JSON list of C-alpha atoms in Angstrom, two decimals:
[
{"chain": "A", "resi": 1, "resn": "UNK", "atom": "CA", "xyz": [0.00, 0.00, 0.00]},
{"chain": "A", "resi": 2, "resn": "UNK", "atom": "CA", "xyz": [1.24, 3.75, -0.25]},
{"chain": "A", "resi": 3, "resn": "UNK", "atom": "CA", "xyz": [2.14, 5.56, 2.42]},
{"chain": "A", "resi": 4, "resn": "UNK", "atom": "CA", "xyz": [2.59, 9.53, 3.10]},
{"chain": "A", "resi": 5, "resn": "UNK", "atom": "CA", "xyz": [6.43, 10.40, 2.36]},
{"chain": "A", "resi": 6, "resn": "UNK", "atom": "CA", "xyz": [6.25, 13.91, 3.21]},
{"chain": "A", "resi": 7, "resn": "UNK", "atom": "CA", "xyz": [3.99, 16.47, 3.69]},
{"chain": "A", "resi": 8, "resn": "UNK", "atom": "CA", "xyz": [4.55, 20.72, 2.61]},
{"chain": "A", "resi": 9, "resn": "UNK", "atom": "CA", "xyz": [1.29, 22.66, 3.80]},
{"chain": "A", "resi": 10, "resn": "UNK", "atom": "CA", "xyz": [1.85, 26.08, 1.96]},
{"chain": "A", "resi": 11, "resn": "UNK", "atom": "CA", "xyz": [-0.11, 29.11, 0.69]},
{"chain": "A", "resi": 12, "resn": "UNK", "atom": "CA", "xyz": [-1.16, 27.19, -3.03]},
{"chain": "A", "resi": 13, "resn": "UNK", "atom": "CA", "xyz": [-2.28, 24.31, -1.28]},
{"chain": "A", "resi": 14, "resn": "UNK", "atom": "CA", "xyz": [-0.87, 20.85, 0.32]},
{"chain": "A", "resi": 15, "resn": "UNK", "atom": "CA", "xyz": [1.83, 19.15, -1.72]},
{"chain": "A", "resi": 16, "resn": "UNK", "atom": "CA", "xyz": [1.94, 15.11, -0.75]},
{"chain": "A", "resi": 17, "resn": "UNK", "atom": "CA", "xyz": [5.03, 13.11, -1.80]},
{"chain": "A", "resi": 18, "resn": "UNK", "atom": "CA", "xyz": [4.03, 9.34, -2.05]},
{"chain": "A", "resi": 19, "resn": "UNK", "atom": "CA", "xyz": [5.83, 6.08, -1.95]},
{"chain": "A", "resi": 20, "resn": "UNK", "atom": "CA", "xyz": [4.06, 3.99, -3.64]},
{"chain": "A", "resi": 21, "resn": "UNK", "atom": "CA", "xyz": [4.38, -0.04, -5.08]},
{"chain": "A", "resi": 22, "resn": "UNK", "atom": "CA", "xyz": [5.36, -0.83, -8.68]},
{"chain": "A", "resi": 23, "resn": "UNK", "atom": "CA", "xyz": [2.01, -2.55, -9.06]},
{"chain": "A", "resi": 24, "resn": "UNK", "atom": "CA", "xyz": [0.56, 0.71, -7.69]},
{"chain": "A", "resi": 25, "resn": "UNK", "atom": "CA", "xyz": [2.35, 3.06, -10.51]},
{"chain": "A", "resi": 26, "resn": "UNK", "atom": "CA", "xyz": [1.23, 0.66, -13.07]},
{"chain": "A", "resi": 27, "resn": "UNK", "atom": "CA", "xyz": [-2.45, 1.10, -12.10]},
{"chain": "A", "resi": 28, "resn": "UNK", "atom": "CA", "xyz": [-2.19, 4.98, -12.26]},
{"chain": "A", "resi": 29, "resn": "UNK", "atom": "CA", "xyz": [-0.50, 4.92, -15.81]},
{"chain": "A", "resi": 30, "resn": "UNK", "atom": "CA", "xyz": [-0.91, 8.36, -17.35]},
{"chain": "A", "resi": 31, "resn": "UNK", "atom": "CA", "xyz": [-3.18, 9.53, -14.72]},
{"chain": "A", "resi": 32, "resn": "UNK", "atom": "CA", "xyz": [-2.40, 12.72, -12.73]},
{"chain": "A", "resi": 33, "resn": "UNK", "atom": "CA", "xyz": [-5.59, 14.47, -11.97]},
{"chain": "A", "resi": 34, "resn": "UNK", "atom": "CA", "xyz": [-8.68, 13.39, -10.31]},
{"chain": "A", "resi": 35, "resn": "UNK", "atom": "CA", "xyz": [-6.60, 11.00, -7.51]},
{"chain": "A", "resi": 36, "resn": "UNK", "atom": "CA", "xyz": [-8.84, 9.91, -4.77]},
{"chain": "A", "resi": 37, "resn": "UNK", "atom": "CA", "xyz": [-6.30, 9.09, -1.42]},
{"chain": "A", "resi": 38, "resn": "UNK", "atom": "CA", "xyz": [-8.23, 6.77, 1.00]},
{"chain": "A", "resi": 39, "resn": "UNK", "atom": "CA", "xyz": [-7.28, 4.90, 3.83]},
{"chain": "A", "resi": 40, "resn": "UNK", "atom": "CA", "xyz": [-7.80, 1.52, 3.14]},
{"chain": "A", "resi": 41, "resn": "UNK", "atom": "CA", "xyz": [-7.11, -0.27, 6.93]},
{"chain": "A", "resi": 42, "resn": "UNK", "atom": "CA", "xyz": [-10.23, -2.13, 8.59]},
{"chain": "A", "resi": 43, "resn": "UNK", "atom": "CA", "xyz": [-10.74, 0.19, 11.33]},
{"chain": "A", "resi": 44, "resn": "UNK", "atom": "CA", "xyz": [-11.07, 3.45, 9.06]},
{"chain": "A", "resi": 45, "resn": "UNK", "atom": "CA", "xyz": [-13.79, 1.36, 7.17]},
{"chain": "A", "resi": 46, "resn": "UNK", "atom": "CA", "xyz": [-16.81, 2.33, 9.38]},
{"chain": "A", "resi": 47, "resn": "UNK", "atom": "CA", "xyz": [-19.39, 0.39, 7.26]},
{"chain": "A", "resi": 48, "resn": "UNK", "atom": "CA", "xyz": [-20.64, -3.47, 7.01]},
{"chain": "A", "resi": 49, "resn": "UNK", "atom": "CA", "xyz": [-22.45, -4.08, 3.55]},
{"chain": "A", "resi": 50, "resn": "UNK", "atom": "CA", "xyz": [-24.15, -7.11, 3.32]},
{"chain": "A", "resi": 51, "resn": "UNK", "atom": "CA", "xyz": [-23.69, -8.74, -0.51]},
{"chain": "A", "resi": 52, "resn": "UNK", "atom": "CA", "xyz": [-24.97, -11.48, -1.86]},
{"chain": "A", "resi": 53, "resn": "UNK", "atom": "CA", "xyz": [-26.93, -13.07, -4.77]},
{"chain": "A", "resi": 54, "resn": "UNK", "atom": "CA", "xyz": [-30.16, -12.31, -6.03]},
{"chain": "A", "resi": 55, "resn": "UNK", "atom": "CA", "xyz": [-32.13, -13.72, -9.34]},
{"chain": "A", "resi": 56, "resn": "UNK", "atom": "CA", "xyz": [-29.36, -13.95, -11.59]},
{"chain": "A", "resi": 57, "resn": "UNK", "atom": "CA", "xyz": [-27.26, -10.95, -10.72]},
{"chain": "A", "resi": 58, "resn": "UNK", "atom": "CA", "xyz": [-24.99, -10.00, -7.28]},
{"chain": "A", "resi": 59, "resn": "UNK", "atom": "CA", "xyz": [-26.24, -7.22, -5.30]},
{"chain": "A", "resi": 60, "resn": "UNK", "atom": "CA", "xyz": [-24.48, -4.80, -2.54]},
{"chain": "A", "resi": 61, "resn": "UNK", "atom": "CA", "xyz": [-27.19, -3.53, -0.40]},
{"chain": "A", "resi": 62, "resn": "UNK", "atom": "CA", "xyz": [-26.61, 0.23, 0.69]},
{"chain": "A", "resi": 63, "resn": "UNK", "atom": "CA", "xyz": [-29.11, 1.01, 3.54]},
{"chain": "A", "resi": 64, "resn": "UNK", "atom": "CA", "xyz": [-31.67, 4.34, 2.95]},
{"chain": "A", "resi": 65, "resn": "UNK", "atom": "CA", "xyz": [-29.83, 5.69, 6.05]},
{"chain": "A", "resi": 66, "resn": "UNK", "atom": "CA", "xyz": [-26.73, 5.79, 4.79]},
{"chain": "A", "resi": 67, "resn": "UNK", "atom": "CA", "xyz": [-27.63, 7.74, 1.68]},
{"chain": "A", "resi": 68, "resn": "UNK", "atom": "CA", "xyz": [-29.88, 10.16, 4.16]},
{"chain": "A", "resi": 69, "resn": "UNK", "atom": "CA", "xyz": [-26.72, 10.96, 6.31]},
{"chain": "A", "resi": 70, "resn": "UNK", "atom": "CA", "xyz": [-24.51, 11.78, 2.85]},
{"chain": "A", "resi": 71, "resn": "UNK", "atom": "CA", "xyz": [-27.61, 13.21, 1.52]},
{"chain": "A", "resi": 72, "resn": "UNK", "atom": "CA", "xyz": [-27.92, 11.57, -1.43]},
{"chain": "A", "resi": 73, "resn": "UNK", "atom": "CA", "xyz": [-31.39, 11.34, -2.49]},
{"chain": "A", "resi": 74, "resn": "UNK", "atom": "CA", "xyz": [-31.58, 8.62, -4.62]},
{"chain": "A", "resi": 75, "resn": "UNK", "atom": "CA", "xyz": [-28.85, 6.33, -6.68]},
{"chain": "A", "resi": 76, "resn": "UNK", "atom": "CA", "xyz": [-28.35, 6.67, -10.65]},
{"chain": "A", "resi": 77, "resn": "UNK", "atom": "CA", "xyz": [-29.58, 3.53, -12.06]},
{"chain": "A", "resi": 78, "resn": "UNK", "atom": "CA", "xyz": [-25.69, 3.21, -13.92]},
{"chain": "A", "resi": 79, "resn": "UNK", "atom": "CA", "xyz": [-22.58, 4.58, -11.37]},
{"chain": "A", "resi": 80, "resn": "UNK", "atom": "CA", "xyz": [-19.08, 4.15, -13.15]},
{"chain": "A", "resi": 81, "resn": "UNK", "atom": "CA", "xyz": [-16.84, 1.70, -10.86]},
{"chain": "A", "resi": 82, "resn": "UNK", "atom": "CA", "xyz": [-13.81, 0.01, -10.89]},
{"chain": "A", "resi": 83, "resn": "UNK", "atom": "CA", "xyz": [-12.48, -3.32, -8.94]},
{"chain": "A", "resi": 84, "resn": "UNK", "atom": "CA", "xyz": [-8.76, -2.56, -7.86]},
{"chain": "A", "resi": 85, "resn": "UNK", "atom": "CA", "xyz": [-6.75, -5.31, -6.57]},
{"chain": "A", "resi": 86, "resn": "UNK", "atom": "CA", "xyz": [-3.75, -3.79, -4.87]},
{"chain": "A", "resi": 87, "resn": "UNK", "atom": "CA", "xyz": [-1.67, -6.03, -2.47]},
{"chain": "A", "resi": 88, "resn": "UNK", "atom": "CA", "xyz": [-3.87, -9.20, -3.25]},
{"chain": "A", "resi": 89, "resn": "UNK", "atom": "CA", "xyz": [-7.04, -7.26, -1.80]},
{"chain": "A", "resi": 90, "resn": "UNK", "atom": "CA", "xyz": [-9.25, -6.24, -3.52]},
{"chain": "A", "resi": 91, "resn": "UNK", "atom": "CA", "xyz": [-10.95, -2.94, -3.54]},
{"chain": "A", "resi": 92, "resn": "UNK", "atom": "CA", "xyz": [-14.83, -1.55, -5.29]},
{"chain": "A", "resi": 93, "resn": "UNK", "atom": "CA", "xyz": [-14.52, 2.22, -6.11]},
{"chain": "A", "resi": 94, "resn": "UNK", "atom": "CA", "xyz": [-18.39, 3.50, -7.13]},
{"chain": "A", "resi": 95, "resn": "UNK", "atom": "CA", "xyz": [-18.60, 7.16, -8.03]},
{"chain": "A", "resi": 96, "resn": "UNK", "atom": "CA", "xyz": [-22.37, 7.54, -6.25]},
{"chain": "A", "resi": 97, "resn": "UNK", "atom": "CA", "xyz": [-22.74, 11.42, -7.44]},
{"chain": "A", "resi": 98, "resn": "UNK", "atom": "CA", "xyz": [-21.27, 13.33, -10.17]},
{"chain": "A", "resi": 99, "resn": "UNK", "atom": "CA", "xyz": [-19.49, 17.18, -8.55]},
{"chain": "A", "resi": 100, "resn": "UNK", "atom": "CA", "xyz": [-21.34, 19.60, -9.06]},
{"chain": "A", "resi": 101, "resn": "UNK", "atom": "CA", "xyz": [-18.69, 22.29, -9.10]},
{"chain": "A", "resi": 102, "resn": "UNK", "atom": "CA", "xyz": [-18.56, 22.59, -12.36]},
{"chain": "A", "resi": 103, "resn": "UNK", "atom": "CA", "xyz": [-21.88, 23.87, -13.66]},
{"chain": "A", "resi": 104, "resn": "UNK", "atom": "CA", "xyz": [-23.34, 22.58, -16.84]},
{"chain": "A", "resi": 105, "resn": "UNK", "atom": "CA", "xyz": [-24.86, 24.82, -19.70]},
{"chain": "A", "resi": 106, "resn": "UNK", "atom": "CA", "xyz": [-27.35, 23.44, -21.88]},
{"chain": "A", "resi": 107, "resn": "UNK", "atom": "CA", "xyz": [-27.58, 24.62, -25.64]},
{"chain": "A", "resi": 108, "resn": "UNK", "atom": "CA", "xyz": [-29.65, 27.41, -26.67]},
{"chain": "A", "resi": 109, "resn": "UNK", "atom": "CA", "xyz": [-31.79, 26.53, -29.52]},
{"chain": "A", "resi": 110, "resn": "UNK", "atom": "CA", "xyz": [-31.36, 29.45, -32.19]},
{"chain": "A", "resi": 111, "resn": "UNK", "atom": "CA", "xyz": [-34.43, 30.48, -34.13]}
]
């Protein structure tokens, strides 16, 4: 796993210096915006989901409370995710909400 290096609080912002795995470098590629950096040990993981089967599909139940305390009012029918296996664990990343910090316009239809 990656741990925090170093650590430069200054007036731009916070600079992090990583060490990180091979296996971890691989997985980022060309990527260099739009990191997420999570803890990953059990005790930061606050959360039990139950999983299981159902019909002919697998299903991770997230309980209506949960999405009331984040205040998320409903979930998109299609989230983007991605399984990473880092270590030999193996981790689900779901984007639940797109930001809304950057605003969209719609197109004005011209007469």
């Amino acid at each position: 796993m990656a741990s925090i290096k170093y650590i430069d609080f200054n007036s731009e912002g916070v600079t992090i210096t990583l060490d990180a795995t091979e296996e971890e470098y691989r997985m980022l590629r060309t990527f260099t915006t739009n990191l997420v950096i999570l803890p990953t040990s059990d005790d930061a993981m606050e959360l039990k989901l139950t999983t299981g089967k159902l019909g002919n599909g697998n299903r991770i139940m997230v309980p209506n409370k949960l999405l009331k305390r984040h205040q998320i009012p409903a979930l998109r029918k299609k989230c983007p995710a991605k399984v990473f296996e880092v270590n030999k664990e193996k981790y689900l990343l779901i984007k639940l909400e797109k930001s809304e910090l950057i605003p969209e316009f719609e197109k004005e239809e011209r007469i």
